[in-house]
Amino acid sequence: MRNNAMYAAWHDQMPSLAQAVLLWKQKPCLPSAQAPTASFHVTMVDITLNELANVSLLKIGYLGCSPLQPTLAISLDCLELYHQIHQRKPSFSVQGMVKVLCALHNFLHDQFAAAFDTYLAIVCEVKTLTDQSLGRDMPHWHMLHACPACNYKQPDEPPLYPA
């Protein structure tokens, strides 16, 4: 039941989170070499009213581990690194990444897993927004824009090399 409330809270924030990630990707605030290495507590005061905590964090390259009042944030560079590693080596698990991070820092598996799940949802939302803006959200877009000659195979056709 508690997880359902958490997922509903993330889902409600998703459009704002996707926009914040797109802003961050457009112009990251801090290069990784200049990023702070210390851990500290920050209370943010701004004139922007009603901006969600994770939207503010995403604009500077971090994603909180909880949807409403995050107490721990993981850098988008770290989440993107794990995403790229996992795409190329699916057997590299969240546990493996957390062990590496625990050797460098001291934080928990559940928090990283929650942040990574949210990161993947944001990546999907960004892809959906991109497809919509490019007009690729029609029901049969892939069929309408596929190359028939490339997909046609003759019976007993020998494979082409290099292919």
PDB file of C-alpha atoms in Angstrom:
ATOM      1  CA  MET A   1       0.000   0.000   0.000  1.00  0.00           C
ATOM      2  CA  ARG A   2       2.846   2.403   0.881  1.00  0.00           C
ATOM      3  CA  ASN A   3       4.563   1.667  -2.451  1.00  0.00           C
ATOM      4  CA  ASN A   4       1.339   2.471  -4.326  1.00  0.00           C
ATOM      5  CA  ALA A   5       1.240   5.929  -2.718  1.00  0.00           C
ATOM      6  CA  MET A   6       4.914   6.478  -3.577  1.00  0.00           C
ATOM      7  CA  TYR A   7       4.412   5.438  -7.228  1.00  0.00           C
ATOM      8  CA  ALA A   8       1.299   7.627  -7.487  1.00  0.00           C
ATOM      9  CA  ALA A   9       3.276  10.607  -6.144  1.00  0.00           C
ATOM     10  CA  TRP A  10       6.074   9.993  -8.674  1.00  0.00           C
ATOM     11  CA  HIS A  11       3.516   9.568 -11.469  1.00  0.00           C
ATOM     12  CA  ASP A  12       1.854  12.896 -10.654  1.00  0.00           C
ATOM     13  CA  GLN A  13       5.227  14.662 -10.867  1.00  0.00           C
ATOM     14  CA  MET A  14       6.453  12.930 -14.061  1.00  0.00           C
ATOM     15  CA  PRO A  15       5.712  15.690 -16.635  1.00  0.00           C
ATOM     16  CA  SER A  16       7.501  18.299 -14.481  1.00  0.00           C
ATOM     17  CA  LEU A  17      10.410  15.930 -13.824  1.00  0.00           C
ATOM     18  CA  ALA A  18      10.827  15.190 -17.545  1.00  0.00           C
ATOM     19  CA  GLN A  19      10.907  18.922 -18.354  1.00  0.00           C
ATOM     20  CA  ALA A  20      13.510  19.497 -15.619  1.00  0.00           C
ATOM     21  CA  VAL A  21      15.733  16.702 -17.002  1.00  0.00           C
ATOM     22  CA  LEU A  22      15.475  18.201 -20.485  1.00  0.00           C
ATOM     23  CA  LEU A  23      16.554  21.595 -19.073  1.00  0.00           C
ATOM     24  CA  TRP A  24      19.475  19.967 -17.253  1.00  0.00           C
ATOM     25  CA  LYS A  25      20.576  18.032 -20.354  1.00  0.00           C
ATOM     26  CA  GLN A  26      20.479  21.249 -22.345  1.00  0.00           C
ATOM     27  CA  LYS A  27      22.862  23.032 -19.975  1.00  0.00           C
ATOM     28  CA  PRO A  28      24.246  21.109 -16.984  1.00  0.00           C
ATOM     29  CA  CYS A  29      25.032  23.425 -14.092  1.00  0.00           C
ATOM     30  CA  LEU A  30      28.110  21.817 -12.574  1.00  0.00           C
ATOM     31  CA  PRO A  31      30.670  19.750 -14.489  1.00  0.00           C
ATOM     32  CA  SER A  32      31.429  16.507 -12.648  1.00  0.00           C
ATOM     33  CA  ALA A  33      34.996  17.589 -11.873  1.00  0.00           C
ATOM     34  CA  GLN A  34      33.700  20.638  -9.983  1.00  0.00           C
ATOM     35  CA  ALA A  35      30.871  18.826  -8.198  1.00  0.00           C
ATOM     36  CA  PRO A  36      31.058  18.943  -4.403  1.00  0.00           C
ATOM     37  CA  THR A  37      32.375  15.809  -2.765  1.00  0.00           C
ATOM     38  CA  ALA A  38      31.122  16.496   0.746  1.00  0.00           C
ATOM     39  CA  SER A  39      27.718  15.596   2.112  1.00  0.00           C
ATOM     40  CA  PHE A  40      25.620  18.385   3.610  1.00  0.00           C
ATOM     41  CA  HIS A  41      22.044  19.455   4.321  1.00  0.00           C
ATOM     42  CA  VAL A  42      20.533  22.264   2.254  1.00  0.00           C
ATOM     43  CA  THR A  43      17.330  24.184   2.854  1.00  0.00           C
ATOM     44  CA  MET A  44      16.462  25.996  -0.341  1.00  0.00           C
ATOM     45  CA  VAL A  45      14.663  29.331  -0.344  1.00  0.00           C
ATOM     46  CA  ASP A  46      13.581  30.752  -3.690  1.00  0.00           C
ATOM     47  CA  ILE A  47      10.952  33.097  -5.068  1.00  0.00           C
ATOM     48  CA  THR A  48       9.537  30.325  -7.255  1.00  0.00           C
ATOM     49  CA  LEU A  49       6.338  29.179  -5.601  1.00  0.00           C
ATOM     50  CA  ASN A  50       5.103  25.607  -5.560  1.00  0.00           C
ATOM     51  CA  GLU A  51       8.088  24.048  -7.324  1.00  0.00           C
ATOM     52  CA  LEU A  52       8.516  20.419  -6.351  1.00  0.00           C
ATOM     53  CA  ALA A  53      11.719  19.487  -4.525  1.00  0.00           C
ATOM     54  CA  ASN A  54      12.726  16.954  -7.174  1.00  0.00           C
ATOM     55  CA  VAL A  55      12.156  19.452  -9.989  1.00  0.00           C
ATOM     56  CA  SER A  56      14.579  21.838  -8.243  1.00  0.00           C
ATOM     57  CA  LEU A  57      17.078  19.028  -7.708  1.00  0.00           C
ATOM     58  CA  LEU A  58      16.805  17.834 -11.317  1.00  0.00           C
ATOM     59  CA  LYS A  59      17.586  21.304 -12.613  1.00  0.00           C
ATOM     60  CA  ILE A  60      20.992  21.039 -10.946  1.00  0.00           C
ATOM     61  CA  GLY A  61      21.581  17.406 -11.908  1.00  0.00           C
ATOM     62  CA  TYR A  62      20.298  15.396  -8.945  1.00  0.00           C
ATOM     63  CA  LEU A  63      17.294  13.147  -8.319  1.00  0.00           C
ATOM     64  CA  GLY A  64      15.870  12.672  -4.842  1.00  0.00           C
ATOM     65  CA  CYS A  65      15.155   9.173  -3.599  1.00  0.00           C
ATOM     66  CA  SER A  66      11.628   9.996  -2.454  1.00  0.00           C
ATOM     67  CA  PRO A  67       8.885  11.841  -4.345  1.00  0.00           C
ATOM     68  CA  LEU A  68       7.809  14.438  -1.783  1.00  0.00           C
ATOM     69  CA  GLN A  69      10.508  15.213   0.800  1.00  0.00           C
ATOM     70  CA  PRO A  70      13.826  13.762  -0.377  1.00  0.00           C
ATOM     71  CA  THR A  71      16.606  13.512   2.175  1.00  0.00           C
ATOM     72  CA  LEU A  72      19.112  11.873  -0.194  1.00  0.00           C
ATOM     73  CA  ALA A  73      19.760  12.774  -3.833  1.00  0.00           C
ATOM     74  CA  ILE A  74      21.787  10.864  -6.423  1.00  0.00           C
ATOM     75  CA  SER A  75      23.462  12.605  -9.335  1.00  0.00           C
ATOM     76  CA  LEU A  76      21.996  12.082 -12.791  1.00  0.00           C
ATOM     77  CA  ASP A  77      25.517  11.321 -14.015  1.00  0.00           C
ATOM     78  CA  CYS A  78      25.665   8.376 -11.598  1.00  0.00           C
ATOM     79  CA  LEU A  79      22.226   7.099 -12.661  1.00  0.00           C
ATOM     80  CA  GLU A  80      23.073   7.538 -16.335  1.00  0.00           C
ATOM     81  CA  LEU A  81      26.364   5.688 -15.846  1.00  0.00           C
ATOM     82  CA  TYR A  82      24.557   2.729 -14.293  1.00  0.00           C
ATOM     83  CA  HIS A  83      21.931   2.831 -17.065  1.00  0.00           C
ATOM     84  CA  GLN A  84      24.625   2.654 -19.772  1.00  0.00           C
ATOM     85  CA  ILE A  85      26.545  -0.111 -17.962  1.00  0.00           C
ATOM     86  CA  HIS A  86      23.355  -2.149 -17.471  1.00  0.00           C
ATOM     87  CA  GLN A  87      22.357  -1.764 -21.143  1.00  0.00           C
ATOM     88  CA  ARG A  88      25.700  -3.194 -22.245  1.00  0.00           C
ATOM     89  CA  LYS A  89      26.080  -5.750 -19.444  1.00  0.00           C
ATOM     90  CA  PRO A  90      22.595  -6.778 -18.203  1.00  0.00           C
ATOM     91  CA  SER A  91      24.069  -9.052 -15.556  1.00  0.00           C
ATOM     92  CA  PHE A  92      25.532  -5.977 -13.795  1.00  0.00           C
ATOM     93  CA  SER A  93      22.834  -5.526 -11.182  1.00  0.00           C
ATOM     94  CA  VAL A  94      21.722  -2.717  -8.918  1.00  0.00           C
ATOM     95  CA  GLN A  95      23.420  -4.643  -6.093  1.00  0.00           C
ATOM     96  CA  GLY A  96      26.744  -4.475  -7.964  1.00  0.00           C
ATOM     97  CA  MET A  97      26.432  -0.734  -8.466  1.00  0.00           C
ATOM     98  CA  VAL A  98      25.392  -0.194  -4.864  1.00  0.00           C
ATOM     99  CA  LYS A  99      28.412  -2.178  -3.652  1.00  0.00           C
ATOM    100  CA  VAL A 100      30.655   0.106  -5.703  1.00  0.00           C
ATOM    101  CA  LEU A 101      28.908   3.200  -4.352  1.00  0.00           C
ATOM    102  CA  CYS A 102      29.022   1.872  -0.790  1.00  0.00           C
ATOM    103  CA  ALA A 103      32.761   1.443  -1.151  1.00  0.00           C
ATOM    104  CA  LEU A 104      32.978   5.116  -2.178  1.00  0.00           C
ATOM    105  CA  HIS A 105      30.150   6.475  -0.022  1.00  0.00           C
ATOM    106  CA  ASN A 106      27.828   5.017   2.533  1.00  0.00           C
ATOM    107  CA  PHE A 107      24.277   4.744   1.252  1.00  0.00           C
ATOM    108  CA  LEU A 108      21.609   2.148   0.895  1.00  0.00           C
ATOM    109  CA  HIS A 109      20.406  -0.219  -1.798  1.00  0.00           C
ATOM    110  CA  ASP A 110      16.712   0.675  -1.539  1.00  0.00           C
ATOM    111  CA  GLN A 111      17.353   4.376  -2.045  1.00  0.00           C
ATOM    112  CA  PHE A 112      19.467   3.815  -5.172  1.00  0.00           C
ATOM    113  CA  ALA A 113      16.941   1.325  -6.573  1.00  0.00           C
ATOM    114  CA  ALA A 114      14.066   3.773  -6.031  1.00  0.00           C
ATOM    115  CA  ALA A 115      15.996   6.619  -7.653  1.00  0.00           C
ATOM    116  CA  PHE A 116      16.989   4.413 -10.604  1.00  0.00           C
ATOM    117  CA  ASP A 117      13.403   3.240 -11.168  1.00  0.00           C
ATOM    118  CA  THR A 118      12.292   6.871 -11.203  1.00  0.00           C
ATOM    119  CA  TYR A 119      15.173   7.777 -13.523  1.00  0.00           C
ATOM    120  CA  LEU A 120      14.038   5.102 -16.003  1.00  0.00           C
ATOM    121  CA  ALA A 121      10.468   6.412 -15.837  1.00  0.00           C
ATOM    122  CA  ILE A 122      11.754   9.926 -16.549  1.00  0.00           C
ATOM    123  CA  VAL A 123      13.804   8.639 -19.513  1.00  0.00           C
ATOM    124  CA  CYS A 124      10.647   6.988 -20.903  1.00  0.00           C
ATOM    125  CA  GLU A 125       8.672  10.204 -20.405  1.00  0.00           C
ATOM    126  CA  VAL A 126      11.386  12.210 -22.202  1.00  0.00           C
ATOM    127  CA  LYS A 127      11.278   9.716 -25.102  1.00  0.00           C
ATOM    128  CA  THR A 128       7.487  10.057 -25.266  1.00  0.00           C
ATOM    129  CA  LEU A 129       7.765  13.857 -25.337  1.00  0.00           C
ATOM    130  CA  THR A 130      10.409  13.638 -28.069  1.00  0.00           C
ATOM    131  CA  ASP A 131       8.279  11.266 -30.152  1.00  0.00           C
ATOM    132  CA  GLN A 132       5.281  13.584 -29.751  1.00  0.00           C
ATOM    133  CA  SER A 133       7.233  16.654 -30.813  1.00  0.00           C
ATOM    134  CA  LEU A 134       8.596  14.805 -33.867  1.00  0.00           C
ATOM    135  CA  GLY A 135       5.149  13.473 -34.789  1.00  0.00           C
ATOM    136  CA  ARG A 136       6.140   9.865 -34.102  1.00  0.00           C
ATOM    137  CA  ASP A 137       3.240   9.125 -31.771  1.00  0.00           C
ATOM    138  CA  MET A 138       0.750   8.016 -34.437  1.00  0.00           C
ATOM    139  CA  PRO A 139      -0.580   4.458 -33.914  1.00  0.00           C
ATOM    140  CA  HIS A 140       1.198   2.910 -36.939  1.00  0.00           C
ATOM    141  CA  TRP A 141       4.111   5.323 -37.318  1.00  0.00           C
ATOM    142  CA  HIS A 142       6.770   2.594 -37.541  1.00  0.00           C
ATOM    143  CA  MET A 143       4.852   0.664 -40.212  1.00  0.00           C
ATOM    144  CA  LEU A 144       4.192   3.810 -42.233  1.00  0.00           C
ATOM    145  CA  HIS A 145       7.837   4.889 -42.167  1.00  0.00           C
ATOM    146  CA  ALA A 146       9.580   1.524 -42.512  1.00  0.00           C
ATOM    147  CA  CYS A 147      11.535   0.687 -45.656  1.00  0.00           C
ATOM    148  CA  PRO A 148       9.747  -2.224 -47.393  1.00  0.00           C
ATOM    149  CA  ALA A 149      12.826  -3.149 -49.432  1.00  0.00           C
ATOM    150  CA  CYS A 150      14.974  -3.444 -46.299  1.00  0.00           C
ATOM    151  CA  ASN A 151      12.473  -5.741 -44.590  1.00  0.00           C
ATOM    152  CA  TYR A 152      11.684  -7.979 -47.579  1.00  0.00           C
ATOM    153  CA  LYS A 153      13.372 -11.388 -47.603  1.00  0.00           C
ATOM    154  CA  GLN A 154      13.402 -13.834 -50.490  1.00  0.00           C
ATOM    155  CA  PRO A 155      13.019 -17.558 -49.784  1.00  0.00           C
ATOM    156  CA  ASP A 156      16.491 -19.157 -49.586  1.00  0.00           C
ATOM    157  CA  GLU A 157      18.172 -15.753 -49.862  1.00  0.00           C
ATOM    158  CA  PRO A 158      21.870 -16.005 -48.948  1.00  0.00           C
ATOM    159  CA  PRO A 159      22.961 -13.648 -46.153  1.00  0.00           C
ATOM    160  CA  LEU A 160      24.901 -10.543 -47.193  1.00  0.00           C
ATOM    161  CA  TYR A 161      28.372  -9.974 -45.770  1.00  0.00           C
ATOM    162  CA  PRO A 162      29.071  -7.760 -43.941  1.00  0.00           C
ATOM    163  CA  ALA A 163      25.569  -7.476 -42.588  1.00  0.00           C
TER     164      ALA A 163
END
